[in-house]
XYZ file of C-alpha atoms in Angstrom:
561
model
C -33.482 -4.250 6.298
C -36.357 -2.906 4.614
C -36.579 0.510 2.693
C -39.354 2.555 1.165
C -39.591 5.788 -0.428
C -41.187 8.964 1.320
C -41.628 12.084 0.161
C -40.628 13.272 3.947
C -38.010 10.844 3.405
C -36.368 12.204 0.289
C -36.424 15.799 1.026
C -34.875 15.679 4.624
C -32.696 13.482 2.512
C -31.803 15.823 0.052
C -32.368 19.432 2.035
C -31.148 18.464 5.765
C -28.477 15.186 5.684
C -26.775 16.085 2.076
C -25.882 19.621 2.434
C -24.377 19.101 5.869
C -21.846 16.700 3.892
C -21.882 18.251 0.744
C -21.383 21.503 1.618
C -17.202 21.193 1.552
C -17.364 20.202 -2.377
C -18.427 21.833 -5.363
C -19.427 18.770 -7.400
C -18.477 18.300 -11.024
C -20.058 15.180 -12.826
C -19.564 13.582 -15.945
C -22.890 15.311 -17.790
C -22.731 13.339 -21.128
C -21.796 10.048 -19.748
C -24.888 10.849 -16.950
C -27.542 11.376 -19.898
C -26.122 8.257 -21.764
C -27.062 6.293 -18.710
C -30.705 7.842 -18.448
C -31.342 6.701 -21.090
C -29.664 3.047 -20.750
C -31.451 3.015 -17.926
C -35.237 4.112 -19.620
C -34.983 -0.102 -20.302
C -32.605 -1.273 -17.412
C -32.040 -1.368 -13.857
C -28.303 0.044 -13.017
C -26.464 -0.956 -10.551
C -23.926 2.104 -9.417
C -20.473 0.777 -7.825
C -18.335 3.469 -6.895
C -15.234 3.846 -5.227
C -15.344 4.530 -1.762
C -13.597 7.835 -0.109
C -16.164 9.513 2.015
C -18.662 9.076 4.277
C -19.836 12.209 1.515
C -19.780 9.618 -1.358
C -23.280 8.286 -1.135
C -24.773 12.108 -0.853
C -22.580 13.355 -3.869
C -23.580 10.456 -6.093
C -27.602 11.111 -4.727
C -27.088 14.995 -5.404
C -25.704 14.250 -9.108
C -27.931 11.760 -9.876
C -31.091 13.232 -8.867
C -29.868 16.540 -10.361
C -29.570 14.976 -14.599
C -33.134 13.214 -13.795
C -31.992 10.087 -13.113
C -33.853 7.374 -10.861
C -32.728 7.469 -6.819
C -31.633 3.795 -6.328
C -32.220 2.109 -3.321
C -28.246 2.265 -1.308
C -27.089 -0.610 0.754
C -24.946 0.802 3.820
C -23.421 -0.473 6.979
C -25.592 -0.883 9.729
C -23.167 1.456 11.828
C -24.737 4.459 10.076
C -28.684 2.993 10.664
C -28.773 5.673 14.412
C -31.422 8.156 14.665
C -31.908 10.781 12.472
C -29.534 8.946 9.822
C -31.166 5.783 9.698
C -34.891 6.800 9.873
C -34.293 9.561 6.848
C -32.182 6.660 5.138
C -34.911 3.748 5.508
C -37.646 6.818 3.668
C -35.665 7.184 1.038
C -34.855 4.281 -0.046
C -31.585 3.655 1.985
C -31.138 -0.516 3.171
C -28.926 -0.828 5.521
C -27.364 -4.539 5.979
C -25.182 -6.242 8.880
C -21.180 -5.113 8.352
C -20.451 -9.146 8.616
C -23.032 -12.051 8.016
C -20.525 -14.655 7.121
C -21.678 -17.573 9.457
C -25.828 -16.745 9.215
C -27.260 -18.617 6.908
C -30.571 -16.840 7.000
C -29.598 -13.458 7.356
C -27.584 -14.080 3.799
C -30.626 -15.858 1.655
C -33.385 -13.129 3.189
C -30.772 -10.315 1.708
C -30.565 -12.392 -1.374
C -34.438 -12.344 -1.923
C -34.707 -8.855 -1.241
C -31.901 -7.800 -3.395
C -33.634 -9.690 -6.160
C -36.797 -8.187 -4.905
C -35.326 -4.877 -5.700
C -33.710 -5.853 -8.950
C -36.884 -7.656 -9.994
C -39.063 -4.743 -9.653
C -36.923 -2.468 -11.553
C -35.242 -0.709 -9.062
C -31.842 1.235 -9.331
C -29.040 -0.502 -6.602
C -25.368 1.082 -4.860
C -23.488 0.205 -2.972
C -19.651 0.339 -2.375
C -17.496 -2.867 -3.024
C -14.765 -2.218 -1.712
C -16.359 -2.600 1.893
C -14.876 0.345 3.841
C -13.833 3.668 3.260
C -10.197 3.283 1.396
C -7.749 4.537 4.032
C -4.892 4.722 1.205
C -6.702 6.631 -1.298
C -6.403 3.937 -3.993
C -9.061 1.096 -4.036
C -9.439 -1.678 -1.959
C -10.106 -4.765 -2.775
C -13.506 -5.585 -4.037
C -16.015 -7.904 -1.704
C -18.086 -10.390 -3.938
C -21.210 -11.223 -1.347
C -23.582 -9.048 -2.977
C -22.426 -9.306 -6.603
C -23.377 -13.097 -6.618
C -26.521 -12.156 -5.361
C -27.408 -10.364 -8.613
C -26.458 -13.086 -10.318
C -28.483 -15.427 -8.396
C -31.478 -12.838 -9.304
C -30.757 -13.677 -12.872
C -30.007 -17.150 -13.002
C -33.099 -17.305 -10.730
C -35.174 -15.642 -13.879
C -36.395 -13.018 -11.670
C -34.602 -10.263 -13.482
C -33.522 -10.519 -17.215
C -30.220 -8.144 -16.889
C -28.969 -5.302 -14.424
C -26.382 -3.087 -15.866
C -23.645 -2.803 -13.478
C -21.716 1.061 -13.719
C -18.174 1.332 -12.689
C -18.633 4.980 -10.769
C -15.224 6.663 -9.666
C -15.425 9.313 -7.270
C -12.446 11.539 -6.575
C -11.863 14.717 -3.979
C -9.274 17.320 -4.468
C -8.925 17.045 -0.427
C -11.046 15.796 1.915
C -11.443 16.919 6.033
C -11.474 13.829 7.280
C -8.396 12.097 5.772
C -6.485 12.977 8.862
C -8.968 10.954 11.149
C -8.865 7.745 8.795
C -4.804 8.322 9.449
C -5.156 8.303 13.434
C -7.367 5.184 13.334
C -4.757 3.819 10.582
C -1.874 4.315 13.869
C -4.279 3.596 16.735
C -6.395 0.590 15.086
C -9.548 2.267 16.874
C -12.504 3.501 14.687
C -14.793 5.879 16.901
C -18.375 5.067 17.050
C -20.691 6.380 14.469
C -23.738 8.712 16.209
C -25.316 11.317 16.598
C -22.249 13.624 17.981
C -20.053 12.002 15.451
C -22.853 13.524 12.678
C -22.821 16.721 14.710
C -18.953 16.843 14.239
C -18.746 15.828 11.021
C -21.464 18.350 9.713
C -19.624 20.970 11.910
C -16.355 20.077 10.087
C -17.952 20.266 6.366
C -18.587 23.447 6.841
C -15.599 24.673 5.351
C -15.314 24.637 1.277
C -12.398 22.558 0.431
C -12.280 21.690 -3.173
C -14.187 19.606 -6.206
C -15.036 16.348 -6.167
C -14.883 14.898 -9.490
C -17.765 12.143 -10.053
C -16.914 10.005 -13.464
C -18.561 6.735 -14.948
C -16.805 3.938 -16.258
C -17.694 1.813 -19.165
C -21.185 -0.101 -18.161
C -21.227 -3.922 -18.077
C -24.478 -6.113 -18.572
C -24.510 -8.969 -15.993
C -26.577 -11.045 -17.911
C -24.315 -11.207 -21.278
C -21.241 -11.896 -18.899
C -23.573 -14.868 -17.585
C -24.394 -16.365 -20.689
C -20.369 -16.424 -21.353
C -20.095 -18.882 -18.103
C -22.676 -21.319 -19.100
C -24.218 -23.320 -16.373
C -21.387 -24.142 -14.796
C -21.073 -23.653 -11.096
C -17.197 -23.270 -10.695
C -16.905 -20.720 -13.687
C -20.129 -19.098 -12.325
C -18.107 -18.521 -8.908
C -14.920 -17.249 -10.889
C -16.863 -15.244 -13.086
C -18.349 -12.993 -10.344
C -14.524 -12.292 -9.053
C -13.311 -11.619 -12.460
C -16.472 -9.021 -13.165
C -15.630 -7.696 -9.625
C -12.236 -7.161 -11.233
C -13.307 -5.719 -14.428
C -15.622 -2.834 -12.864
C -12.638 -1.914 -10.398
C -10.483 -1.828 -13.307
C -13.111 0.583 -15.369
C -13.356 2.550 -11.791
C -9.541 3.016 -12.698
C -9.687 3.715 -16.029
C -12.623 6.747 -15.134
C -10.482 8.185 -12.386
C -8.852 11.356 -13.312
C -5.531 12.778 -12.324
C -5.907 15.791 -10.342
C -3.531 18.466 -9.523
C -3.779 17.751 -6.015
C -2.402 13.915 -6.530
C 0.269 15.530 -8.776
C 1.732 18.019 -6.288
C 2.100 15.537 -3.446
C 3.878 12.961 -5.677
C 6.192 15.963 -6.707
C 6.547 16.567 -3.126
C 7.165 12.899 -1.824
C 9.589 11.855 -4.494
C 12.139 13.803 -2.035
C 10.674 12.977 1.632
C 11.717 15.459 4.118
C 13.459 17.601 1.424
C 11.451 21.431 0.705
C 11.795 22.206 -2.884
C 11.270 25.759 -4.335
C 8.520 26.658 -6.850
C 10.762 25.626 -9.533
C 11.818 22.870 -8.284
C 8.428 21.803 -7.887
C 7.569 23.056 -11.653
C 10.497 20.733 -13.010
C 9.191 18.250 -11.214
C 5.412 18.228 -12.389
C 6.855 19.410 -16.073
C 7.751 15.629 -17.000
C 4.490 14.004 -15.711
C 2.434 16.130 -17.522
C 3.927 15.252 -20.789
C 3.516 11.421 -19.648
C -0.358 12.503 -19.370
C -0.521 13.952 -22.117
C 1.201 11.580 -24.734
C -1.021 8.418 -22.656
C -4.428 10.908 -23.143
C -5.265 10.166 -19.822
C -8.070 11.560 -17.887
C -7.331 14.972 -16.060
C -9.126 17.301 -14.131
C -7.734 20.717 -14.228
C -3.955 19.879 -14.212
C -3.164 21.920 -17.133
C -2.753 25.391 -15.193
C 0.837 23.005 -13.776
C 1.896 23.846 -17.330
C 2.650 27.953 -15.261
C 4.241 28.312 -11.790
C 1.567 30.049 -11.094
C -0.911 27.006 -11.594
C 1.558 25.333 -9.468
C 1.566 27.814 -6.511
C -1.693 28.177 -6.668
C -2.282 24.322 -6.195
C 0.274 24.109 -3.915
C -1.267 26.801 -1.530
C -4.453 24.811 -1.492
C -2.695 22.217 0.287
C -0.528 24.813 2.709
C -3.805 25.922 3.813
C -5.086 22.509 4.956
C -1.763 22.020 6.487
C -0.639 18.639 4.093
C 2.381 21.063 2.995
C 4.457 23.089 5.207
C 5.722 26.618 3.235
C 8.594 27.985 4.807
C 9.293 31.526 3.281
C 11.529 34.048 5.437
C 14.492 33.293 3.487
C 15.660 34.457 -0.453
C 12.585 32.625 -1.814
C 9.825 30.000 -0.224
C 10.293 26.711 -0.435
C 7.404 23.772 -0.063
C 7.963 20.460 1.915
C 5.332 17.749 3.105
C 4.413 18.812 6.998
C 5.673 17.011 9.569
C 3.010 14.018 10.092
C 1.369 14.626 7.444
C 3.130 12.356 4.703
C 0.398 9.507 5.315
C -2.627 12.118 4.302
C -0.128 13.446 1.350
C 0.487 9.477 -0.002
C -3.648 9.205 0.350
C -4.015 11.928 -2.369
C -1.055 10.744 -4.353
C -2.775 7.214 -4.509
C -5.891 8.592 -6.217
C -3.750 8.162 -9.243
C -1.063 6.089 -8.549
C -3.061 2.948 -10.527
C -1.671 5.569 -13.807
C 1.728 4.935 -13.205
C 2.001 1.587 -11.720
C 2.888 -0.314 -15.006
C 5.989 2.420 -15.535
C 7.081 1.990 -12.250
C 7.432 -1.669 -12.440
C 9.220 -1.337 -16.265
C 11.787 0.685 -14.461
C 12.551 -1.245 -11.290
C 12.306 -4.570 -13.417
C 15.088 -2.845 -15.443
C 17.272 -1.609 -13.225
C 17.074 -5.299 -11.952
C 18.104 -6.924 -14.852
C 20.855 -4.500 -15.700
C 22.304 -5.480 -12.482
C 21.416 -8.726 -12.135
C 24.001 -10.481 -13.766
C 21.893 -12.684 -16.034
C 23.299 -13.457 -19.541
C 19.737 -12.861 -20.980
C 18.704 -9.347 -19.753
C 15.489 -9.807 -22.201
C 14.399 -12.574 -19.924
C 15.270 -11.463 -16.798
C 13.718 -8.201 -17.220
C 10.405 -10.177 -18.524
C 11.199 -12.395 -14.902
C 11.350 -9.510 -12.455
C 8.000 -7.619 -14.015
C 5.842 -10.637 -13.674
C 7.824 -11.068 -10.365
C 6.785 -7.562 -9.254
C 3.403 -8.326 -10.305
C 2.869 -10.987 -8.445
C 4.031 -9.236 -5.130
C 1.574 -6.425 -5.450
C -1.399 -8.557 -6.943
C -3.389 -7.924 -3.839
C -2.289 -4.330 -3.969
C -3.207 -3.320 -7.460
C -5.767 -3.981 -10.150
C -3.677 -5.658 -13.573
C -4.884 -6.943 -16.549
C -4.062 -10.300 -17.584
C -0.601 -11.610 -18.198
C -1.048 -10.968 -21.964
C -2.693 -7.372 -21.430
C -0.240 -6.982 -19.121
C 2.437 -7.788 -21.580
C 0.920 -5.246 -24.218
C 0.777 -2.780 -21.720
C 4.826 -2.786 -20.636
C 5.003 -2.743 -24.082
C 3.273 0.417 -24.596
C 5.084 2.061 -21.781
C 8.408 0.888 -22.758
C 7.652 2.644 -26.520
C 6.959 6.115 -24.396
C 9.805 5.575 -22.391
C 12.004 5.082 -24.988
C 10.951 4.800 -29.066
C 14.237 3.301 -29.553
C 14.255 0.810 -26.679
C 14.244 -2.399 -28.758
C 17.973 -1.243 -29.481
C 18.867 -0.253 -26.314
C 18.732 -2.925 -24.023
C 20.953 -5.810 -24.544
C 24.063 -4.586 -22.504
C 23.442 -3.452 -18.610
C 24.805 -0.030 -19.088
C 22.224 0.517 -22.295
C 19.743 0.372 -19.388
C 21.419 2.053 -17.142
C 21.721 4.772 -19.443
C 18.205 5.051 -20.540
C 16.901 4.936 -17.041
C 19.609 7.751 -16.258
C 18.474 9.770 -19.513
C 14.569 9.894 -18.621
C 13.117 12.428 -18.438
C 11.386 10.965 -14.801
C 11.600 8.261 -13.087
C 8.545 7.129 -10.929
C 9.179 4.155 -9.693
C 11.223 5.240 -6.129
C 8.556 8.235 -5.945
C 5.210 5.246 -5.726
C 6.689 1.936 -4.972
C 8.511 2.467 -1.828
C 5.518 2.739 0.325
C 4.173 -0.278 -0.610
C 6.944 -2.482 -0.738
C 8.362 -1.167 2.808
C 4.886 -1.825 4.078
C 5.224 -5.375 2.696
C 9.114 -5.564 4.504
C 8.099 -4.886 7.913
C 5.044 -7.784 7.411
C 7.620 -10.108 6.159
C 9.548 -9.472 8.577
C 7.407 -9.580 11.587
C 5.920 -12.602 10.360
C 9.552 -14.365 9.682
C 9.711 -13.610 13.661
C 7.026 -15.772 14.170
C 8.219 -19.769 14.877
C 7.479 -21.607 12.607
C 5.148 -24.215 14.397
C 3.192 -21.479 16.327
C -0.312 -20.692 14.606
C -0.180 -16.887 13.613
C -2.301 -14.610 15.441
C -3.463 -12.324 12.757
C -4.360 -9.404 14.631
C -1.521 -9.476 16.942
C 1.432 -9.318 13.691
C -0.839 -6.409 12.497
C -0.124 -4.833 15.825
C 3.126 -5.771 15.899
C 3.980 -4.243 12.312
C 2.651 -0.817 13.825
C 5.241 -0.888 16.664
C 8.151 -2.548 15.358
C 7.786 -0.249 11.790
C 7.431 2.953 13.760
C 10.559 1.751 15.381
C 12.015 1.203 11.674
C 11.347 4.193 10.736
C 13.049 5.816 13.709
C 16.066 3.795 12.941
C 15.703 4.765 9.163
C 15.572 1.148 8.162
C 12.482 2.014 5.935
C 12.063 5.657 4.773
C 8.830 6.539 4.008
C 6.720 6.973 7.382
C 3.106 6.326 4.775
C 4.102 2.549 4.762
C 2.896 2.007 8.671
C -0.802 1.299 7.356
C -2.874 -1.251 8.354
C -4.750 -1.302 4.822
C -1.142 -1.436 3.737
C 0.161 -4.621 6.266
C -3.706 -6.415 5.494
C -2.651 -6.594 1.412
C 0.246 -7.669 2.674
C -1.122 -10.809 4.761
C -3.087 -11.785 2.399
C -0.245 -12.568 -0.621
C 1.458 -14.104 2.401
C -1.720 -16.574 3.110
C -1.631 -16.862 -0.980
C 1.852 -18.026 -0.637
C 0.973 -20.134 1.856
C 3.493 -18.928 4.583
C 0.916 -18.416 7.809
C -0.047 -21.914 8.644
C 2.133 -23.833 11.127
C 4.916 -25.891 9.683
C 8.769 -26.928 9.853
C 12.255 -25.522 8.902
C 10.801 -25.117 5.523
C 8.156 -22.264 6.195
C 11.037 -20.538 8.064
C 13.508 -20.201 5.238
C 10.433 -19.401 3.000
C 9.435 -16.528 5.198
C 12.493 -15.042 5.620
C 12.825 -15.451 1.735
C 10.014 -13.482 0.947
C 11.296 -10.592 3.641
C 14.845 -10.502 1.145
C 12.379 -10.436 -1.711
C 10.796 -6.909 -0.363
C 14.583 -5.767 1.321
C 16.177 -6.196 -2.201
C 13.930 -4.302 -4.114
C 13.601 -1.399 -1.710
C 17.669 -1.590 -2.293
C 16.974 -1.474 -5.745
C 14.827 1.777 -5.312
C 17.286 3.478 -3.719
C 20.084 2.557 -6.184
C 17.462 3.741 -9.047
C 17.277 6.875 -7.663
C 20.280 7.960 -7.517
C 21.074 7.206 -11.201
C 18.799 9.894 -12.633
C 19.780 12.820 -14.271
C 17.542 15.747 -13.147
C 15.624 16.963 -16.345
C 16.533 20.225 -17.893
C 13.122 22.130 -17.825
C 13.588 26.277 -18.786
C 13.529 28.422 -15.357
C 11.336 31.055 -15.105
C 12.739 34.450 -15.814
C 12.498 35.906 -12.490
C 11.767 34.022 -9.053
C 8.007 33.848 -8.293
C 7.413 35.172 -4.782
C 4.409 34.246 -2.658
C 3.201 36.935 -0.266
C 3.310 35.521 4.037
C-alpha cells in the first residue's frame, strides 16, 4: 500500500506512462481556477475528486497539475492497475494503490485509515476517483463514501486541522476506448488489466482525437462542514453522504457542454432517422439559446451558431465512426451508426445533468394536462417530485426546496408567461407544442426504458423466491435485447448494466427484492406500469411539438466524399 516519491519515479511517470495515454488529447485546463488553488493550497492539503472517464484521467490531471506548479498528490488506484511497469513507476511517484473491495477486513480498512491520515497529516495532496469505476454512461456514478469518512476520521482524530476537498470535472470530446466499456456493458466481462492490455492501449492512443476539458468546482473545507455536525455520530455518518453529494453536484456544475454532447443529442432525438445539415442546425439552434440564456459552461459550442461549425463537429464524429454520413444522393445526410447509439448516449450524458430539471418540467406537464386531475397545479407539482424520486439513484438533485426553485427557474425560460398558462390541459398542451424544443423524449427515454425492462424482469421473479442479483442483471441483457427487437423499448442505449444497477438499487430502496407475499407482487408489477406509462407519455410528448422555424441557409452546404 505504501508510496514514496522518486525522482526515477516521477519522470518515467511523467516522460514514459503519461504520454502513451495522453498523447490522444490536447489538454485544456481551467488556468485561473488552477492558480487560485496554488495558492489555497500554499496553507492546505487538497484533496482532488474528479469524475472518472478514462483510464487517461489520472495522467491528464498529473500533466495539468504539475504543469501550473502545483504539488503531485499522492493517487489512490485499484489494485488491478499495481502490474509491472505500472505499479512499480506508480508506487515512486507517489501512486497507493488499495484493494478494489475490503468490505469484510477489518484490518485492511483501519491500516488504510492510518495511512490516509498519515498522508493528510503530513501535508500531503490526495485523489482519487469516487465514483469507483470508470462511468460506462458518461454521466457520473454514484459516489462511494469509504475513503471520505476516513478524512474525517483524520480530523476528528486531531491529526489534521482541515483538507480542502476540490470537486475536479474532467470531460473528453471523444475518447478510443468508449467502444470497449460498451462490449463489456453487453458481455458483463472486463478483460484483465496487464502488460498487453498497456501495450494496446498505448498502441490505440496514438491517434489524436480531441480536447479534454479539465475544470474545478467550487472547493469545500472538511473541517467547517464538521464543525456543522457536532459530535454526533449519526449526523457525522449522514454528513459524509451529503458532502459526497455536494462535490458530485459542484463536479456538475464545472462540467461544460461540448459540441460533441450537443451533436449526438441532436442526432438521438430521432433514433434511426439521418437528418441533413440543416436539419441538424435547427436542431442544435434551440439548445444553444437554452445555454446561453442559463450562462452555462461551454467549451467551444459557439461555432454550432454556422453550419459550418456544425459539419465540422459532425465530421469529427464520422471519422471515429459514432455517425454514419451517407452522401451519394441530392445532399448528405447524418444518422447515428448502426451499433453505435450506446457510445453516442455516453457523450450525450456528459451533459445531460444540464437538462435534466427541463426534461422532468415537461414530462410532469404533459402528465398533468392529461391526467385528468381537477388541480393541474398539484398534479404537475405530484408527478415532478414523482419523477424525482424514480431517478434519485440516477441523477444528482438538490433538495426538495432547491429543487422547487429550480423548476421554477426553468419553467420562467420555458415560458415568461407560464403562471397564466397553465390552468386548463390544452394551455399546456399548447405551450409544450409552441417550444421552441422539447428535451425530455430526446434524454429520458434511455433511462426510464432501462428502468422498464428491470421492473419487469424483476416482477417475473415469485414473489417468495430470494432474488439473485446477478442473475436479473443477466436476465435484463437478454430479455431487453429481445425488447428491443420486438420494438417494445426504442432506444437500444438503455441495455446497460450501469443503467439496470441504478435501477436495482431504487428497487431495494423501495423495498421490492426481499421475499414476501401477494403484496410484493402487485407492488412490483406497479412500479413496472410506473416506468411503461411514462415511456407512453414520451412518446405522446413527442409527437405534439411543432418543429421550430430556424432561417435555412441560402444555398445547401455540401461536404466533399
Amino acid at each position: 500500500m505504501v508510496s514514496v516519491k522518486s525522482r526515477a519515479g516521477t519522470w518515467l511517470w511523467d516522460h514514459a506512462l503519461g504520454p502513451a495515454h495522453t498523447r490522444a488529447f490536447t489538454i485544456d485546463a481551467d488556468a485561473i481556477a488552477v492558480a487560485r488553488l496554488k495558492k489555497l493550497n500554499e496553507q492546505h492539503a487538497l484533496v482532488f475528486l474528479p469524475s472518472h472517464r478514462s483510464y487517461a484521467d489520472v495522467f491528464v490531471t498529473s500533466k495539468a497539475l504539475s504543469e501550473h506548479g502545483l504539488r503531485r498528490p499522492r493517487i489512490l488506484g485499484g489494485d488491478n492497475l499495481s502490474f509491472f511497469p505500472m505499479g512499480p513507476i506508480a508506487r515512486h511517484s507517489g501512486g497507493v494503490f488499495i484493494r478494489r473491495s475490503f468490505k469484510n477486513d477489518e484490518i485492511y480498512k483501519a491500516v488504510l485509515q492510518e495511512y490516509l491520515t498519515h498522508i493528510v497529516a503530513s501535508g500531503d495532496n490526495l485523489e482519487w476517483y469516487m465514483e469507483g469505476g470508470r462511468s460506462r454512461t458518461g454521466k457520473l456514478r454514484p459516489p462511494k463514501y469509504g475513503l471520505l469518512s476516513y478524512l474525517v476520521y483524520a480530523i476528528r482524530s486531531g491529526a489534521a486541522k482541515d483538507v480542502v476537498l476540490v470537486p475536479t470535472s474532467i470531460t473528453y470530446d471523444q475518447l478510443h476506448e468508449v467502444q470497449a466499456m460498451m462490449a463489456q456493458e453487453t458481455s458483463g466481462a472486463k478483460p484483465k488489466e496487464g502488460l498487453p492490455w498497456l501495450i494496446d492501449y498505448a498502441r490505440m492512443q496514438q491517434t489524436w482525437i480531441g480536447h479534454v476539458h479539465l475544470r474545478f468546482g467550487e472547493p469545500l473545507s472538511l473541517a467547517e462542514r464538521l464543525t456543522e455536525a457536532g459530535d454526533d455520530r449519526d449526523r457525522n455518518r449522514y454528513l459524509v453522504e451529503k458532502t459526497a453529494f455536494e462535490v458530485f453536484k459542484r463536479i456538475n456544475q464545472a462540467t461544460p457542454v461540448t459540441s460533441q454532447a450537443l451533436a449526438t443529442l441532436a442526432l438521438l432525438t430521432l433514433g434511426d432517422r439521418a437528418l441533413t445539415l440543416d436539419e441538424v442546425y435547427r436542431q442544435l439552434a434551440p439548445l444553444l439559446d437554452y445555454l446561453r440564456a442559463r450562462s452555462l459552461p461551454v467549451s467551444e459550442v459557439e461555432p454550432l451558431r454556422h453550419h459550418h461549425g456544425v459539419m465540422t463537429t459532425l465530421e469529427t464524429l464520422v471519422k471515429t465512426g459514432i455517425v454514419a454520413r451517407f452522401d451519394t444522393g441530392t445532399e448528405p445526410v447524418y444518422r447515428i451508426a448502426p451499433g453505435r447509439h450506446a457510445v453516442a448516449a455516453y457523450y450525450r450524458n456528459s451533459a445531460v445533468h444540464w437538462f435534466i430539471n427541463r426534461a422532468l418540467l415537461e414530462l410532469a406537464m404533459w402528465k398533468s394536462a392529461h391526467s385528468g386531475a381537477e388541480d393541474l397545479v398539484k398534479a404537475g407539482k405530484t408527478e415532478t417530485l414523482a419523477l424525482r424520486d424514480l431517478l434519485k439513484f440516477e441523477f444528482i438533485f438538490s433538495d426538495r426546496v432547491g429543487f422547487r426553485e429550480e423548476l421554477l427557474a426553468e419553467s420562467d425560460l420555458f415560458d415568461p408567461d407560464w403562471r397564466n398558462r397553465i390552468s386548463t390541459a390544452r394551455q399546456r398542451t399548447d405551450m409544450l407544442g409552441d417550444a421552441p424544443f422539447l428535451i425530455a423524449p430526446t434524454v429520458l427515454p434511455t433511462f426510464l426504458e432501462a428502468y422498464y425492462i428491470l421492473a419487469d424482469r424483476l416482477a417475473a421473479v415469485p414473489s417468495g423466491k430470494v432474488v439473485d442479483e446477478k442473475a436479473l442483471l443477466d436476465a435484463c441483457m437478454s430479455v431487453g435485447h429481445q425488447y428491443v427487437l420486438q420494438q417494445r423499448v426504442l432506444h437500444p442505449e438503455c441495455l446497460s448494466r450501469e443503467l439496470f444497477a441504478n435501477a436495482l438499487r431504487l428497487a431495494g430502496n423501495r423495498e421490492l427484492l426481499a421475499p414476501g407475499g401477494p403484496d410484493l407482487a402487485k407492488r412490483r408489477v406497479a412500479f413496472a406500469r410506473e416506468c411503461e406509462s411514462y415511456m407512453q407519455a414520451l412518446i405522446e410528448l413527442a409527437g405534439a411539438r411543432r418543429q421550430p422555424q430556424v432561417t435555412p441557409p441560402k444555398e445547401p452546404v455540401r461536404v466533399a466524399a
